[in-house]
Tab-separated table of C-alpha atoms in Angstrom:
chain	number	residue	atom	x	y	z
A	1	MET	CA	74.851	-76.917	-5.385
A	2	SER	CA	74.085	-79.806	-7.754
A	3	TRP	CA	71.222	-79.465	-10.266
A	4	ARG	CA	69.469	-82.288	-8.309
A	5	ALA	CA	69.311	-80.099	-5.154
A	6	ILE	CA	68.074	-77.093	-7.139
A	7	LEU	CA	65.324	-79.210	-8.703
A	8	THR	CA	64.278	-80.463	-5.248
A	9	LEU	CA	64.055	-76.905	-3.910
A	10	VAL	CA	61.941	-75.762	-6.872
A	11	LEU	CA	59.524	-78.702	-6.454
A	12	LEU	CA	59.300	-78.062	-2.705
A	13	ALA	CA	58.453	-74.372	-3.307
A	14	GLY	CA	55.788	-75.378	-5.841
A	15	ALA	CA	54.172	-77.761	-3.342
A	16	VAL	CA	54.125	-75.126	-0.611
A	17	LEU	CA	52.591	-72.475	-2.929
A	18	SER	CA	49.800	-74.774	-4.164
A	19	GLY	CA	49.072	-75.841	-0.600
A	20	LEU	CA	48.713	-72.178	0.392
A	21	ALA	CA	46.410	-71.513	-2.559
A	22	LEU	CA	44.179	-74.444	-1.596
A	23	TRP	CA	44.095	-73.414	2.070
A	24	SER	CA	42.951	-69.870	1.308
A	25	GLN	CA	40.110	-71.128	-0.874
A	26	ARG	CA	38.859	-73.710	1.669
A	27	HIS	CA	35.367	-72.101	2.256
A	28	PRO	CA	34.758	-69.895	-0.787
A	29	GLU	CA	30.977	-70.350	-0.660
A	30	HIS	CA	30.839	-69.436	3.043
A	31	SER	CA	32.591	-66.243	2.627
A	32	THR	CA	30.280	-65.047	-0.165
A	33	GLU	CA	27.171	-66.461	1.488
A	34	ALA	CA	27.897	-64.748	4.750
A	35	ALA	CA	27.905	-61.457	2.872
A	36	ALA	CA	24.823	-62.305	0.750
A	37	GLY	CA	22.893	-63.864	3.693
A	38	ARG	CA	23.443	-60.917	5.915
A	39	PRO	CA	20.479	-58.532	5.903
A	40	ASP	CA	21.265	-54.924	5.460
A	41	TYR	CA	18.745	-54.054	8.184
A	42	VAL	CA	16.690	-55.860	10.814
A	43	LEU	CA	13.602	-54.521	12.565
A	44	HIS	CA	12.180	-55.773	15.829
A	45	ASP	CA	8.587	-55.339	17.025
A	46	PHE	CA	7.599	-52.958	14.272
A	47	GLU	CA	4.597	-51.788	12.264
A	48	LEU	CA	5.077	-51.077	8.583
A	49	ILE	CA	2.460	-49.395	6.365
A	50	SER	CA	2.996	-50.056	2.684
A	51	LEU	CA	1.515	-47.479	0.329
A	52	ASP	CA	0.627	-48.023	-3.320
A	53	GLU	CA	1.626	-45.679	-6.116
A	54	ASN	CA	-1.340	-43.407	-5.285
A	55	GLY	CA	-0.235	-43.103	-1.715
A	56	ARG	CA	-3.099	-45.263	-0.468
A	57	GLU	CA	-2.505	-47.925	2.148
A	58	SER	CA	-1.872	-51.214	0.423
A	59	PHE	CA	-1.325	-53.197	3.607
A	60	THR	CA	-0.077	-52.819	7.156
A	61	LEU	CA	2.398	-55.310	8.549
A	62	ARG	CA	3.127	-55.987	12.214
A	63	ALA	CA	5.711	-58.518	13.326
A	64	PRO	CA	8.359	-59.204	15.939
A	65	ARG	CA	11.175	-59.448	13.402
A	66	LEU	CA	11.896	-58.402	9.826
A	67	ALA	CA	15.115	-58.820	7.889
A	68	ARG	CA	15.797	-57.241	4.512
A	69	ASP	CA	17.860	-58.966	1.825
A	70	PRO	CA	20.119	-56.254	0.367
A	71	ASP	CA	20.486	-57.911	-3.038
A	72	GLN	CA	16.881	-58.964	-3.740
A	73	LYS	CA	15.441	-56.061	-1.695
A	74	THR	CA	12.918	-58.574	-0.303
A	75	LEU	CA	11.733	-58.887	3.297
A	76	ASP	CA	11.674	-62.019	5.441
A	77	ILE	CA	9.317	-61.768	8.398
A	78	ALA	CA	8.698	-63.867	11.480
A	79	THR	CA	5.059	-64.476	12.536
A	80	PRO	CA	3.680	-61.594	10.476
A	81	LEU	CA	0.220	-60.063	10.849
A	82	PHE	CA	-0.907	-58.470	7.596
A	83	LEU	CA	-3.864	-56.071	7.661
A	84	ILE	CA	-5.358	-55.576	4.189
A	85	PRO	CA	-7.796	-52.673	4.215
A	86	THR	CA	-10.905	-52.268	2.146
A	87	GLN	CA	-10.853	-49.499	-0.402
A	88	PRO	CA	-12.997	-46.412	0.253
A	89	GLY	CA	-16.451	-46.883	-1.264
A	90	SER	CA	-15.896	-50.527	-2.090
A	91	THR	CA	-18.149	-53.355	-0.856
A	92	SER	CA	-15.252	-55.587	0.076
A	93	ASP	CA	-14.251	-56.593	3.570
A	94	ALA	CA	-10.971	-55.831	5.267
A	95	TRP	CA	-8.844	-58.890	5.927
A	96	GLN	CA	-6.253	-59.822	8.511
A	97	ILE	CA	-3.835	-62.623	7.725
A	98	ARG	CA	-1.361	-64.358	10.050
A	99	SER	CA	1.242	-67.029	9.363
A	100	ALA	CA	4.421	-68.579	10.729
A	101	THR	CA	6.634	-66.830	8.193
A	102	GLY	CA	6.174	-64.205	5.515
A	103	TRP	CA	8.085	-62.907	2.531
A	104	VAL	CA	7.434	-59.612	0.730
A	105	SER	CA	8.615	-58.926	-2.805
A	106	ALA	CA	10.810	-55.941	-3.555
A	107	ASP	CA	7.905	-53.784	-4.824
A	108	GLY	CA	5.491	-54.974	-2.129
A	109	SER	CA	3.158	-56.418	-4.753
A	110	GLU	CA	3.363	-60.005	-3.502
A	111	LEU	CA	3.261	-61.537	-0.014
A	112	ARG	CA	4.141	-65.205	0.425
A	113	LEU	CA	2.775	-66.600	3.649
A	114	ARG	CA	3.889	-69.999	4.848
A	115	GLY	CA	2.959	-72.180	7.818
A	116	LYS	CA	-0.360	-72.028	9.761
A	117	VAL	CA	-1.778	-69.352	7.493
A	118	ALA	CA	-5.049	-67.942	8.907
A	119	ALA	CA	-7.004	-65.241	7.075
A	120	THR	CA	-10.150	-63.654	8.478
A	121	SER	CA	-12.505	-61.113	6.894
A	122	ASP	CA	-13.994	-58.486	9.182
A	123	GLY	CA	-17.573	-59.248	8.071
A	124	ARG	CA	-18.549	-55.620	7.390
A	125	ASN	CA	-20.058	-56.657	4.039
A	126	GLY	CA	-21.271	-60.187	4.524
A	127	PRO	CA	-20.687	-63.195	6.711
A	128	VAL	CA	-17.315	-63.402	8.480
A	129	THR	CA	-15.143	-65.712	6.434
A	130	THR	CA	-11.975	-67.511	7.552
A	131	MET	CA	-9.408	-69.289	5.420
A	132	ALA	CA	-6.851	-71.781	6.765
A	133	THR	CA	-3.989	-73.299	4.778
A	134	ASP	CA	-0.277	-73.979	4.779
A	135	GLN	CA	0.580	-71.646	1.900
A	136	LEU	CA	-1.041	-68.481	0.620
A	137	ASN	CA	0.272	-65.968	-1.897
A	138	VAL	CA	-1.425	-62.580	-1.501
A	139	PHE	CA	-1.345	-59.727	-4.024
A	140	PRO	CA	-2.559	-56.729	-1.963
A	141	LYS	CA	-2.788	-54.207	-4.809
A	142	ALA	CA	-4.763	-56.627	-6.937
A	143	LYS	CA	-6.727	-57.647	-3.814
A	144	ARG	CA	-6.186	-61.253	-4.867
A	145	ALA	CA	-4.917	-64.429	-3.143
A	146	GLU	CA	-4.060	-67.896	-4.391
A	147	SER	CA	-2.824	-71.187	-3.017
A	148	ALA	CA	-1.670	-74.440	-4.582
A	149	THR	CA	-2.255	-76.475	-1.430
A	150	LEU	CA	-5.407	-77.531	0.445
A	151	VAL	CA	-7.411	-74.591	1.791
A	152	THR	CA	-10.368	-74.714	4.194
A	153	ILE	CA	-12.857	-71.839	4.049
A	154	ARG	CA	-15.421	-71.493	6.821
A	155	ARG	CA	-18.513	-69.319	6.768
A	156	PRO	CA	-21.567	-69.454	9.031
A	157	GLY	CA	-23.341	-72.658	8.015
A	158	SER	CA	-20.735	-74.025	5.630
A	159	ILE	CA	-17.226	-75.436	5.336
A	160	LEU	CA	-15.582	-75.475	1.950
A	161	ARG	CA	-12.310	-77.294	1.233
A	162	GLY	CA	-10.329	-77.731	-1.960
A	163	ARG	CA	-7.018	-77.455	-3.745
A	164	GLY	CA	-5.853	-74.740	-6.142
A	165	LEU	CA	-7.686	-71.740	-4.624
A	166	GLU	CA	-7.972	-68.388	-6.368
A	167	VAL	CA	-9.967	-65.723	-4.505
A	168	SER	CA	-10.645	-62.028	-4.952
A	169	LEU	CA	-10.469	-60.319	-1.569
A	170	ALA	CA	-12.463	-57.465	-3.141
A	171	THR	CA	-15.399	-59.296	-4.724
A	172	LYS	CA	-15.111	-62.559	-2.724
A	173	GLN	CA	-15.257	-64.420	-6.027
A	174	TYR	CA	-13.389	-67.713	-5.620
A	175	SER	CA	-12.608	-70.959	-7.448
A	176	PHE	CA	-11.015	-74.271	-6.547
A	177	LYS	CA	-9.338	-76.436	-9.183
A	178	SER	CA	-9.695	-79.876	-7.539
A	179	GLU	CA	-10.613	-82.046	-4.550
A	180	VAL	CA	-13.627	-79.925	-3.650
A	181	GLN	CA	-15.638	-80.814	-0.540
A	182	THR	CA	-18.424	-78.648	0.815
A	183	ARG	CA	-20.509	-79.198	3.912
A	184	TYR	CA	-23.610	-77.123	4.573
A	185	VAL	CA	-24.962	-77.369	8.096
A	186	PRO	CA	-28.566	-76.100	8.368
A	187	THR	CA	-28.392	-72.871	10.362
A	188	ARG	CA	-32.142	-72.490	10.918
A	189	ARG	CA	-34.750	-75.097	11.412
B	1	ARG	CA	-37.307	-88.361	4.336
B	2	SER	CA	-38.524	-85.014	5.668
B	3	SER	CA	-35.844	-85.263	8.356
B	4	ASP	CA	-33.208	-85.154	5.599
B	5	ARG	CA	-33.583	-81.379	5.473
B	6	ASN	CA	-32.207	-81.041	8.989
B	7	GLN	CA	-29.074	-83.060	8.199
B	8	PRO	CA	-25.802	-81.570	6.961
B	9	MET	CA	-25.505	-81.566	3.179
B	10	ASP	CA	-22.153	-82.853	1.886
B	11	ILE	CA	-21.060	-82.070	-1.663
B	12	ASP	CA	-17.980	-83.491	-3.433
B	13	ALA	CA	-16.875	-82.162	-6.804
B	14	GLY	CA	-13.908	-81.916	-9.146
B	15	ALA	CA	-13.862	-78.122	-9.291
B	16	THR	CA	-15.967	-75.227	-8.078
B	17	SER	CA	-16.404	-71.462	-8.325
B	18	GLY	CA	-18.696	-68.932	-6.730
B	19	THR	CA	-18.661	-66.134	-4.178
B	20	LEU	CA	-17.978	-66.350	-0.466
B	21	ASP	CA	-21.488	-65.050	0.204
B	22	ASP	CA	-24.955	-65.604	-1.240
B	23	ARG	CA	-24.656	-63.146	-4.109
B	24	GLN	CA	-23.884	-65.798	-6.700
B	25	PRO	CA	-24.726	-69.509	-6.876
B	26	THR	CA	-21.887	-71.976	-6.493
B	27	VAL	CA	-21.064	-73.818	-9.723
B	28	LEU	CA	-19.644	-77.302	-9.268
B	29	SER	CA	-18.224	-79.477	-12.025
B	30	GLY	CA	-16.013	-82.454	-12.702
B	31	GLY	CA	-18.475	-84.996	-11.280
B	32	VAL	CA	-20.689	-83.945	-8.376
B	33	THR	CA	-22.057	-86.008	-5.485
B	34	ILE	CA	-24.607	-84.560	-3.047
B	35	LYS	CA	-25.595	-86.365	0.140
B	36	GLN	CA	-28.075	-85.208	2.763
B	37	GLY	CA	-29.538	-87.832	5.071
B	38	THR	CA	-31.100	-90.444	2.761
B	39	LEU	CA	-30.883	-88.145	-0.268
B	40	HIS	CA	-28.113	-89.110	-2.676
B	41	ILE	CA	-27.569	-87.369	-6.024
B	42	GLU	CA	-24.881	-87.890	-8.659
B	43	ALA	CA	-24.447	-85.562	-11.637
B	44	GLY	CA	-21.906	-84.075	-14.014
B	45	GLN	CA	-22.437	-80.471	-12.934
B	46	ALA	CA	-24.471	-78.678	-10.300
B	47	THR	CA	-25.406	-75.113	-9.441
B	48	VAL	CA	-26.280	-74.583	-5.791
B	49	SER	CA	-27.949	-71.363	-4.638
B	50	THR	CA	-27.809	-70.366	-0.989
B	51	ARG	CA	-29.740	-67.945	1.179
B	52	GLY	CA	-28.376	-66.937	4.570
B	53	GLY	CA	-25.728	-69.591	4.052
B	54	ASP	CA	-28.297	-72.394	3.611
B	55	PRO	CA	-28.625	-74.218	0.271
B	56	VAL	CA	-32.083	-73.466	-1.144
B	57	ARG	CA	-31.887	-74.787	-4.693
B	58	ALA	CA	-29.779	-77.262	-6.649
B	59	VAL	CA	-29.914	-77.544	-10.442
B	60	LEU	CA	-28.089	-80.601	-11.715
B	61	THR	CA	-27.260	-81.673	-15.251
B	62	GLY	CA	-25.169	-84.052	-17.241
B	63	GLY	CA	-24.518	-87.615	-16.728
B	64	PRO	CA	-27.443	-88.447	-16.580
B	65	VAL	CA	-28.400	-87.227	-13.134
B	66	ARG	CA	-29.167	-90.045	-10.674
B	67	LEU	CA	-31.209	-89.304	-7.548
B	68	ARG	CA	-32.360	-91.635	-4.820
B	69	GLN	CA	-34.126	-90.865	-1.575
B	70	GLN	CA	-36.079	-92.768	1.062
B	71	MET	CA	-39.644	-91.611	1.532
B	72	ASP	CA	-41.223	-91.134	4.936
B	73	ASP	CA	-43.044	-94.448	4.514
B	74	GLY	CA	-39.669	-96.167	4.220
B	75	THR	CA	-39.934	-96.969	0.524
B	76	GLN	CA	-37.082	-95.996	-1.797
B	77	MET	CA	-37.483	-93.674	-4.764
B	78	ASN	CA	-34.933	-93.858	-7.619
B	79	ALA	CA	-34.939	-91.319	-10.442
B	80	VAL	CA	-32.841	-90.732	-13.552
B	81	ALA	CA	-33.050	-87.666	-15.807
B	82	ASN	CA	-30.789	-85.401	-17.815
B	83	LYS	CA	-31.762	-82.404	-15.712
B	84	VAL	CA	-32.980	-82.112	-12.115
B	85	ASP	CA	-34.118	-78.869	-10.503
B	86	TYR	CA	-34.492	-79.441	-6.740
B	87	ASP	CA	-36.147	-76.710	-4.656
B	88	LEU	CA	-34.739	-77.583	-1.255
B	89	THR	CA	-37.177	-75.376	0.652
B	90	THR	CA	-40.429	-76.773	-0.781
B	91	GLU	CA	-38.827	-80.148	-1.605
B	92	ILE	CA	-40.405	-80.095	-5.033
B	93	VAL	CA	-38.189	-81.619	-7.727
B	94	VAL	CA	-38.646	-81.009	-11.458
B	95	PHE	CA	-37.142	-83.797	-13.552
B	96	THR	CA	-36.775	-83.061	-17.264
B	97	ASP	CA	-35.393	-84.764	-20.395
B	98	THR	CA	-35.608	-88.568	-20.483
B	99	VAL	CA	-37.064	-89.050	-17.035
B	100	ARG	CA	-37.449	-92.467	-15.395
B	101	ILE	CA	-38.747	-92.811	-11.836
B	102	GLN	CA	-38.818	-96.167	-10.045
B	103	GLN	CA	-40.638	-96.936	-6.809
B	104	PRO	CA	-42.071	-100.129	-5.254
B	105	ARG	CA	-45.588	-98.914	-6.138
B	106	GLY	CA	-44.689	-98.539	-9.805
B	107	SER	CA	-42.611	-96.742	-12.386
B	108	LEU	CA	-43.029	-93.632	-14.518
B	109	SER	CA	-41.202	-92.285	-17.540
B	110	GLY	CA	-41.643	-89.148	-19.597
B	111	GLU	CA	-40.042	-85.862	-20.580
B	112	ARG	CA	-41.120	-83.767	-17.581
B	113	VAL	CA	-42.104	-84.915	-14.091
B	114	VAL	CA	-42.764	-82.734	-11.069
B	115	TYR	CA	-42.318	-84.717	-7.855
B	116	ASN	CA	-43.211	-83.522	-4.333
B	117	MET	CA	-40.738	-85.327	-2.106
B	118	ARG	CA	-42.796	-84.569	1.007
B	119	THR	CA	-46.123	-85.892	-0.164
B	120	GLY	CA	-44.980	-88.186	-2.949
B	121	GLN	CA	-47.412	-86.396	-5.270
B	122	VAL	CA	-46.453	-86.587	-8.971
B	123	ASN	CA	-47.421	-84.314	-11.871
B	124	SER	CA	-46.100	-85.271	-15.254
B	125	GLY	CA	-46.443	-84.499	-18.942
B	126	GLY	CA	-48.517	-81.422	-19.835
B	127	GLU	CA	-48.373	-78.999	-22.762
B	128	GLY	CA	-45.532	-79.870	-25.111
B	129	ASN	CA	-43.906	-82.289	-22.664
B	130	GLY	CA	-44.549	-85.474	-24.578
B	131	ARG	CA	-46.425	-88.507	-23.345
B	132	VAL	CA	-46.124	-90.178	-19.985
B	133	LYS	CA	-45.825	-93.928	-19.434
B	134	MET	CA	-46.814	-95.228	-16.030
B	135	ARG	CA	-46.854	-98.754	-14.600
B	136	ILE	CA	-48.604	-99.387	-11.281
B	137	VAL	CA	-47.713	-102.612	-9.540
B	138	PRO	CA	-50.688	-104.289	-7.776
B	139	ARG	CA	-50.227	-104.201	-4.043
B	140	ASN	CA	-50.005	-108.019	-3.637
B	141	ALA	CA	-48.067	-108.614	-6.796
B	142	GLY	CA	-45.114	-109.598	-4.755
B	143	THR	CA	-46.787	-112.568	-3.014
B	144	THR	CA	-46.870	-115.632	-5.318
B	145	PRO	CA	-49.615	-118.145	-4.412
B	146	ALA	CA	-48.319	-121.261	-2.553
B	147	PRO	CA	-48.355	-124.521	-4.586
B	148	GLY	CA	-51.843	-126.173	-4.519
B	149	GLY	CA	-53.591	-122.848	-4.220
B	150	GLY	CA	-53.216	-122.793	-0.367
């Protein structure tokens, strides 16, 4: 066999090997993503009660679907209903908050609610208050919520709207950073 | 106008803070505009107190504060001061610090003026509040005699 034939065979083998290598790597990101994207457990139509470090209820969550990310240990929830209780002896209201989607951090200290967010206080310690926005980050242990987008707050006799909300669910102290509009409608006359 | 009190009150501001109940007044800053019927106020900052969800008092500063409102007799009242304390239930307004009030019937300036928006009654000056300058325009001042004294 002449050296020319040998050379041809070697080149042919090289081409085949590199083609095989390329073919096996064709969707590297899919293969890893499929593993990463896959929750390690999924719940349907559940109620979850999250307790703080003292064993007290931090919040209760009800939803039709929850999926847990095994790496981040975070929860992704469809149409969640969060129930944030008042603390014993405190003068704060209990709140219930709904949204299109929810995300819960690994330690349960932060809830990110997105899409048609509606929060309502139960009015046990003051006028019933509702909040409507597209995004709300809630910190149940700190009894605090914030939003960077426009929020509308309604109370009997007034509508308050603004951007950059920070509110304490415990003391009902709030502030807006910009674009503030308030309308008071006389309730008695 | 007295009917202003039954109209919605609209407030625009740059920023605000307060409580979602009546326990604390609402503090507004960053340029504040208050409108209620014919009442129109512009100020740097404002503190609005509420009772049962209704605004009962507005204290405005900075700017100066500019307030205008139509009286029940249809005349317009314009006021400028560095501080305005408006009791929305009695409709008595206390203007302080470089006060100037302008109305068709005359003008008034001083350091402290108490104005009853319902009756149009004015109290100004008093102990330690400096002097008051008032100009009353004769009722027919506006009509200039026709040429030839006709």
